[in-house]
């Protein structure tokens, strides 16, 4: 949801390196990067998101209004972990 509007993105896979990294480009302008690293108990998954747009300042405005990257990415990781482990 963004300012009470439903948003849907189409993700296009830009890069796939088995057991290392997946990079997806979102139709709304963002780039999602998932990295995987083995650890003592299994695998560590990290998620990064970068916003890009052709319209100046739009990404910054959306970030300020609808996105808290640290909180939102941590929540996404927690939800993924819970879903995978259930």
Short mmCIF file of N, CA, C and O in Angstrom, two decimals:
data_model
loop_
_atom_site.label_atom_id
_atom_site.label_comp_id
_atom_site.label_asym_id
_atom_site.label_seq_id
_atom_site.Cartn_x
_atom_site.Cartn_y
_atom_site.Cartn_z
N UNK A 1 0.85 -1.18 0.00
CA UNK A 1 0.00 0.00 0.00
C UNK A 1 0.89 1.24 0.00
O UNK A 1 1.87 1.29 0.70
N UNK A 2 0.52 2.22 -0.77
CA UNK A 2 1.21 3.50 -0.78
C UNK A 2 0.14 4.58 -0.80
O UNK A 2 -0.63 4.69 -1.76
N UNK A 3 0.08 5.36 0.27
CA UNK A 3 -0.92 6.42 0.39
C UNK A 3 -2.32 5.90 0.04
O UNK A 3 -3.06 6.48 -0.73
N UNK A 4 -2.65 4.74 0.60
CA UNK A 4 -3.94 4.08 0.44
C UNK A 4 -4.18 3.49 -0.95
O UNK A 4 -5.28 3.09 -1.27
N UNK A 5 -3.17 3.44 -1.80
CA UNK A 5 -3.29 2.83 -3.11
C UNK A 5 -2.58 1.48 -3.10
O UNK A 5 -1.48 1.35 -2.58
N UNK A 6 -3.22 0.49 -3.69
CA UNK A 6 -2.61 -0.83 -3.82
C UNK A 6 -1.57 -0.78 -4.93
O UNK A 6 -1.84 -0.26 -6.01
N UNK A 7 -0.38 -1.32 -4.66
CA UNK A 7 0.68 -1.34 -5.67
C UNK A 7 1.10 -2.78 -5.91
O UNK A 7 1.24 -3.56 -4.97
N UNK A 8 1.29 -3.12 -7.15
CA UNK A 8 1.84 -4.43 -7.50
C UNK A 8 3.07 -4.22 -8.37
O UNK A 8 3.08 -3.33 -9.21
N UNK A 9 4.07 -5.04 -8.13
CA UNK A 9 5.30 -4.96 -8.91
C UNK A 9 5.50 -6.27 -9.64
O UNK A 9 5.15 -7.34 -9.15
N UNK A 10 6.09 -6.19 -10.80
CA UNK A 10 6.53 -7.37 -11.53
C UNK A 10 8.05 -7.41 -11.36
O UNK A 10 8.73 -6.43 -11.62
N UNK A 11 8.54 -8.54 -10.89
CA UNK A 11 9.99 -8.69 -10.70
C UNK A 11 10.59 -9.43 -11.89
O UNK A 11 10.05 -10.44 -12.33
N UNK A 12 11.69 -8.91 -12.39
CA UNK A 12 12.42 -9.53 -13.49
C UNK A 12 13.79 -9.93 -12.97
O UNK A 12 14.53 -9.10 -12.45
N UNK A 13 14.12 -11.19 -13.11
CA UNK A 13 15.40 -11.70 -12.63
C UNK A 13 16.52 -11.15 -13.49
O UNK A 13 16.54 -11.31 -14.70
N UNK A 14 17.47 -10.44 -12.87
CA UNK A 14 18.61 -9.88 -13.61
C UNK A 14 19.87 -10.70 -13.41
O UNK A 14 20.74 -10.69 -14.28
N UNK A 15 19.96 -11.36 -12.27
CA UNK A 15 21.18 -12.13 -12.00
C UNK A 15 20.84 -13.28 -11.07
O UNK A 15 20.04 -13.13 -10.15
N UNK A 16 21.43 -14.42 -11.34
CA UNK A 16 21.26 -15.58 -10.46
C UNK A 16 22.58 -16.32 -10.40
O UNK A 16 23.06 -16.83 -11.41
N UNK A 17 23.18 -16.32 -9.23
CA UNK A 17 24.40 -17.07 -9.00
C UNK A 17 24.06 -18.09 -7.91
O UNK A 17 23.83 -17.70 -6.76
N UNK A 18 23.97 -19.39 -8.26
CA UNK A 18 23.54 -20.39 -7.30
C UNK A 18 24.33 -20.32 -5.99
O UNK A 18 25.55 -20.17 -5.98
N UNK A 19 23.58 -20.39 -4.89
CA UNK A 19 24.14 -20.38 -3.53
C UNK A 19 24.88 -19.10 -3.16
O UNK A 19 25.62 -19.07 -2.19
N UNK A 20 24.72 -18.04 -3.93
CA UNK A 20 25.39 -16.77 -3.62
C UNK A 20 24.47 -15.57 -3.69
O UNK A 20 24.34 -14.82 -2.74
N UNK A 21 23.84 -15.33 -4.87
CA UNK A 21 23.10 -14.07 -5.03
C UNK A 21 21.99 -14.20 -6.07
O UNK A 21 22.12 -14.87 -7.08
N UNK A 22 20.88 -13.47 -5.78
CA UNK A 22 19.79 -13.28 -6.72
C UNK A 22 19.52 -11.79 -6.77
O UNK A 22 19.43 -11.13 -5.74
N UNK A 23 19.40 -11.24 -7.98
CA UNK A 23 19.09 -9.82 -8.14
C UNK A 23 17.84 -9.72 -9.01
O UNK A 23 17.80 -10.26 -10.12
N UNK A 24 16.81 -9.05 -8.48
CA UNK A 24 15.55 -8.86 -9.20
C UNK A 24 15.29 -7.37 -9.40
O UNK A 24 15.46 -6.58 -8.47
N UNK A 25 14.84 -7.01 -10.60
CA UNK A 25 14.47 -5.63 -10.89
C UNK A 25 12.95 -5.53 -10.82
O UNK A 25 12.24 -6.32 -11.45
N UNK A 26 12.44 -4.57 -10.06
CA UNK A 26 11.00 -4.38 -9.93
C UNK A 26 10.51 -3.38 -10.96
O UNK A 26 11.17 -2.38 -11.24
N UNK A 27 9.33 -3.64 -11.52
CA UNK A 27 8.77 -2.77 -12.54
C UNK A 27 8.54 -1.35 -12.01
O UNK A 27 8.52 -0.40 -12.79
N UNK A 28 8.38 -1.20 -10.71
CA UNK A 28 8.17 0.13 -10.12
C UNK A 28 9.48 0.88 -9.91
O UNK A 28 9.48 2.00 -9.43
N UNK A 29 10.61 0.25 -10.26
CA UNK A 29 11.87 0.96 -10.20
C UNK A 29 12.88 0.47 -9.19
O UNK A 29 14.00 0.92 -9.18
N UNK A 30 12.53 -0.44 -8.32
CA UNK A 30 13.47 -0.89 -7.29
C UNK A 30 14.27 -2.10 -7.74
O UNK A 30 13.91 -2.81 -8.67
N UNK A 31 15.38 -2.32 -7.06
CA UNK A 31 16.21 -3.50 -7.30
C UNK A 31 16.38 -4.22 -5.96
O UNK A 31 16.82 -3.64 -4.97
N UNK A 32 15.98 -5.50 -5.94
CA UNK A 32 16.11 -6.35 -4.76
C UNK A 32 17.31 -7.26 -4.94
O UNK A 32 17.44 -7.91 -5.98
N UNK A 33 18.17 -7.33 -3.93
CA UNK A 33 19.33 -8.21 -3.97
C UNK A 33 19.27 -9.13 -2.76
O UNK A 33 19.19 -8.69 -1.62
N UNK A 34 19.27 -10.43 -3.03
CA UNK A 34 19.26 -11.46 -1.98
C UNK A 34 20.62 -12.14 -2.01
O UNK A 34 21.05 -12.61 -3.07
N UNK A 35 21.29 -12.20 -0.88
CA UNK A 35 22.59 -12.89 -0.82
C UNK A 35 22.49 -14.03 0.19
O UNK A 35 21.81 -13.92 1.21
N UNK A 36 23.18 -15.10 -0.13
CA UNK A 36 23.16 -16.31 0.70
C UNK A 36 24.59 -16.66 1.07
O UNK A 36 25.47 -16.68 0.22
N UNK A 37 24.80 -16.95 2.36
CA UNK A 37 26.12 -17.37 2.82
C UNK A 37 25.96 -18.51 3.82
O UNK A 37 25.11 -18.42 4.71
N UNK A 38 26.76 -19.58 3.67
CA UNK A 38 26.69 -20.66 4.65
C UNK A 38 27.17 -20.17 6.02
O UNK A 38 28.05 -19.31 6.10
N UNK A 39 26.55 -20.68 7.07
CA UNK A 39 27.04 -20.40 8.42
C UNK A 39 27.00 -21.70 9.22
O UNK A 39 26.66 -22.75 8.69
N UNK A 40 27.34 -21.64 10.48
CA UNK A 40 27.47 -22.83 11.31
C UNK A 40 26.15 -23.61 11.44
O UNK A 40 26.16 -24.82 11.62
N UNK A 41 25.01 -22.92 11.34
CA UNK A 41 23.73 -23.60 11.55
C UNK A 41 22.92 -23.76 10.27
O UNK A 41 21.80 -24.25 10.31
N UNK A 42 23.44 -23.33 9.14
CA UNK A 42 22.70 -23.45 7.88
C UNK A 42 23.12 -22.39 6.89
O UNK A 42 24.24 -22.37 6.42
N UNK A 43 22.21 -21.46 6.63
CA UNK A 43 22.46 -20.41 5.65
C UNK A 43 21.98 -19.07 6.18
O UNK A 43 20.92 -18.98 6.78
N UNK A 44 22.75 -18.03 5.94
CA UNK A 44 22.34 -16.67 6.27
C UNK A 44 21.84 -16.00 5.01
O UNK A 44 22.52 -15.99 3.98
N UNK A 45 20.62 -15.46 5.09
CA UNK A 45 20.02 -14.73 3.98
C UNK A 45 20.03 -13.25 4.31
O UNK A 45 19.61 -12.85 5.39
N UNK A 46 20.52 -12.43 3.39
CA UNK A 46 20.48 -10.97 3.54
C UNK A 46 19.70 -10.40 2.36
O UNK A 46 19.78 -10.92 1.25
N UNK A 47 18.92 -9.35 2.63
CA UNK A 47 18.14 -8.69 1.59
C UNK A 47 18.51 -7.21 1.56
O UNK A 47 18.60 -6.58 2.61
N UNK A 48 18.72 -6.70 0.37
CA UNK A 48 18.97 -5.26 0.19
C UNK A 48 18.01 -4.75 -0.87
O UNK A 48 17.64 -5.48 -1.80
N UNK A 49 17.61 -3.51 -0.73
CA UNK A 49 16.71 -2.89 -1.70
C UNK A 49 17.25 -1.53 -2.07
O UNK A 49 17.64 -0.74 -1.21
N UNK A 50 17.29 -1.25 -3.36
CA UNK A 50 17.70 0.06 -3.84
C UNK A 50 16.64 0.61 -4.76
O UNK A 50 16.11 -0.11 -5.61
N UNK A 51 16.30 1.85 -4.56
CA UNK A 51 15.25 2.49 -5.36
C UNK A 51 15.88 3.30 -6.46
O UNK A 51 16.83 4.05 -6.25
N UNK A 52 15.34 3.20 -7.66
CA UNK A 52 15.80 4.04 -8.76
C UNK A 52 14.59 4.44 -9.58
O UNK A 52 13.64 3.68 -9.73
N UNK A 53 14.60 5.65 -10.08
CA UNK A 53 13.51 6.14 -10.91
C UNK A 53 14.06 7.19 -11.86
O UNK A 53 15.08 7.82 -11.58
N UNK A 54 13.39 7.37 -12.96
CA UNK A 54 13.82 8.37 -13.94
C UNK A 54 13.33 9.77 -13.57
O UNK A 54 13.76 10.74 -14.15
N UNK A 55 12.40 9.84 -12.63
CA UNK A 55 11.86 11.13 -12.22
C UNK A 55 12.61 11.59 -10.97
O UNK A 55 12.57 10.93 -9.94
N UNK A 56 13.32 12.71 -11.03
CA UNK A 56 14.11 13.17 -9.88
C UNK A 56 13.28 13.32 -8.61
O UNK A 56 12.14 13.77 -8.64
N UNK A 57 13.86 12.92 -7.51
CA UNK A 57 13.31 13.08 -6.15
C UNK A 57 12.12 12.19 -5.83
O UNK A 57 11.69 12.15 -4.68
N UNK A 58 11.57 11.46 -6.78
CA UNK A 58 10.41 10.61 -6.49
C UNK A 58 10.80 9.50 -5.52
O UNK A 58 10.08 9.22 -4.56
N UNK A 59 11.92 8.85 -5.75
CA UNK A 59 12.37 7.78 -4.86
C UNK A 59 12.56 8.27 -3.44
O UNK A 59 12.15 7.61 -2.48
N UNK A 60 13.17 9.44 -3.28
CA UNK A 60 13.38 9.99 -1.93
C UNK A 60 12.05 10.29 -1.26
O UNK A 60 11.88 10.05 -0.07
N UNK A 61 11.09 10.82 -2.00
CA UNK A 61 9.77 11.13 -1.43
C UNK A 61 9.07 9.86 -0.97
O UNK A 61 8.51 9.81 0.13
N UNK A 62 9.11 8.81 -1.80
CA UNK A 62 8.47 7.55 -1.42
C UNK A 62 9.17 6.95 -0.22
O UNK A 62 8.51 6.44 0.69
N UNK A 63 10.49 7.01 -0.17
CA UNK A 63 11.23 6.51 0.99
C UNK A 63 10.76 7.18 2.28
O UNK A 63 10.56 6.53 3.29
N UNK A 64 10.59 8.48 2.24
CA UNK A 64 10.23 9.22 3.44
C UNK A 64 8.80 8.94 3.89
O UNK A 64 8.50 8.96 5.07
N UNK A 65 7.92 8.69 2.93
CA UNK A 65 6.50 8.52 3.25
C UNK A 65 6.14 7.08 3.57
O UNK A 65 5.35 6.82 4.48
N UNK A 66 6.70 6.13 2.85
CA UNK A 66 6.17 4.77 2.94
C UNK A 66 7.17 3.69 3.28
O UNK A 66 6.82 2.53 3.32
N UNK A 67 8.41 4.02 3.55
CA UNK A 67 9.43 2.97 3.65
C UNK A 67 10.40 3.28 4.77
O UNK A 67 10.93 4.38 4.86
N UNK A 68 10.62 2.31 5.62
CA UNK A 68 11.68 2.36 6.62
C UNK A 68 12.54 1.13 6.35
O UNK A 68 12.25 0.04 6.85
N UNK A 69 13.53 1.29 5.50
CA UNK A 69 14.32 0.17 5.00
C UNK A 69 14.84 -0.76 6.06
O UNK A 69 14.68 -1.98 5.97
N UNK A 70 15.46 -0.24 7.11
CA UNK A 70 16.02 -1.11 8.16
C UNK A 70 14.92 -1.93 8.82
O UNK A 70 15.01 -3.14 8.95
N UNK A 71 13.86 -1.27 9.24
CA UNK A 71 12.76 -1.96 9.91
C UNK A 71 12.06 -2.92 8.95
O UNK A 71 11.81 -4.08 9.27
N UNK A 72 11.73 -2.44 7.75
CA UNK A 72 10.96 -3.25 6.82
C UNK A 72 11.73 -4.47 6.33
O UNK A 72 11.17 -5.56 6.22
N UNK A 73 13.02 -4.31 6.03
CA UNK A 73 13.82 -5.46 5.58
C UNK A 73 14.02 -6.46 6.71
O UNK A 73 13.95 -7.67 6.49
N UNK A 74 14.23 -6.00 7.94
CA UNK A 74 14.34 -6.91 9.08
C UNK A 74 13.05 -7.69 9.28
O UNK A 74 13.06 -8.89 9.55
N UNK A 75 11.91 -7.03 9.13
CA UNK A 75 10.61 -7.68 9.26
C UNK A 75 10.42 -8.71 8.15
O UNK A 75 9.95 -9.83 8.39
N UNK A 76 10.81 -8.37 6.92
CA UNK A 76 10.71 -9.32 5.81
C UNK A 76 11.56 -10.56 6.08
O UNK A 76 11.11 -11.69 5.87
N UNK A 77 12.78 -10.35 6.56
CA UNK A 77 13.66 -11.49 6.86
C UNK A 77 13.08 -12.37 7.96
O UNK A 77 13.11 -13.59 7.88
N UNK A 78 12.54 -11.75 9.00
CA UNK A 78 11.93 -12.50 10.10
C UNK A 78 10.74 -13.32 9.60
O UNK A 78 10.58 -14.49 9.97
N UNK A 79 9.91 -12.73 8.75
CA UNK A 79 8.75 -13.44 8.21
C UNK A 79 9.18 -14.58 7.29
O UNK A 79 8.59 -15.67 7.32
N UNK A 80 10.21 -14.37 6.46
CA UNK A 80 10.72 -15.44 5.62
C UNK A 80 11.28 -16.59 6.46
O UNK A 80 11.01 -17.75 6.19
N UNK A 81 12.04 -16.24 7.48
CA UNK A 81 12.62 -17.27 8.37
C UNK A 81 11.53 -18.09 9.02
O UNK A 81 11.59 -19.31 9.04
N UNK A 82 10.50 -17.43 9.52
CA UNK A 82 9.39 -18.12 10.18
C UNK A 82 8.69 -19.05 9.19
O UNK A 82 8.38 -20.19 9.50
N UNK A 83 8.42 -18.55 7.97
CA UNK A 83 7.74 -19.36 6.97
C UNK A 83 8.57 -20.58 6.55
O UNK A 83 8.04 -21.67 6.38
N UNK A 84 9.87 -20.39 6.40
CA UNK A 84 10.74 -21.48 5.98
C UNK A 84 10.85 -22.54 7.08
O UNK A 84 10.85 -23.74 6.80
N UNK A 85 10.91 -22.10 8.32
CA UNK A 85 11.11 -23.04 9.43
C UNK A 85 9.83 -23.71 9.91
O UNK A 85 9.88 -24.61 10.72
N UNK A 86 8.67 -23.28 9.40
CA UNK A 86 7.42 -23.90 9.83
C UNK A 86 7.07 -25.09 8.99
O UNK A 86 7.43 -25.30 7.93
#
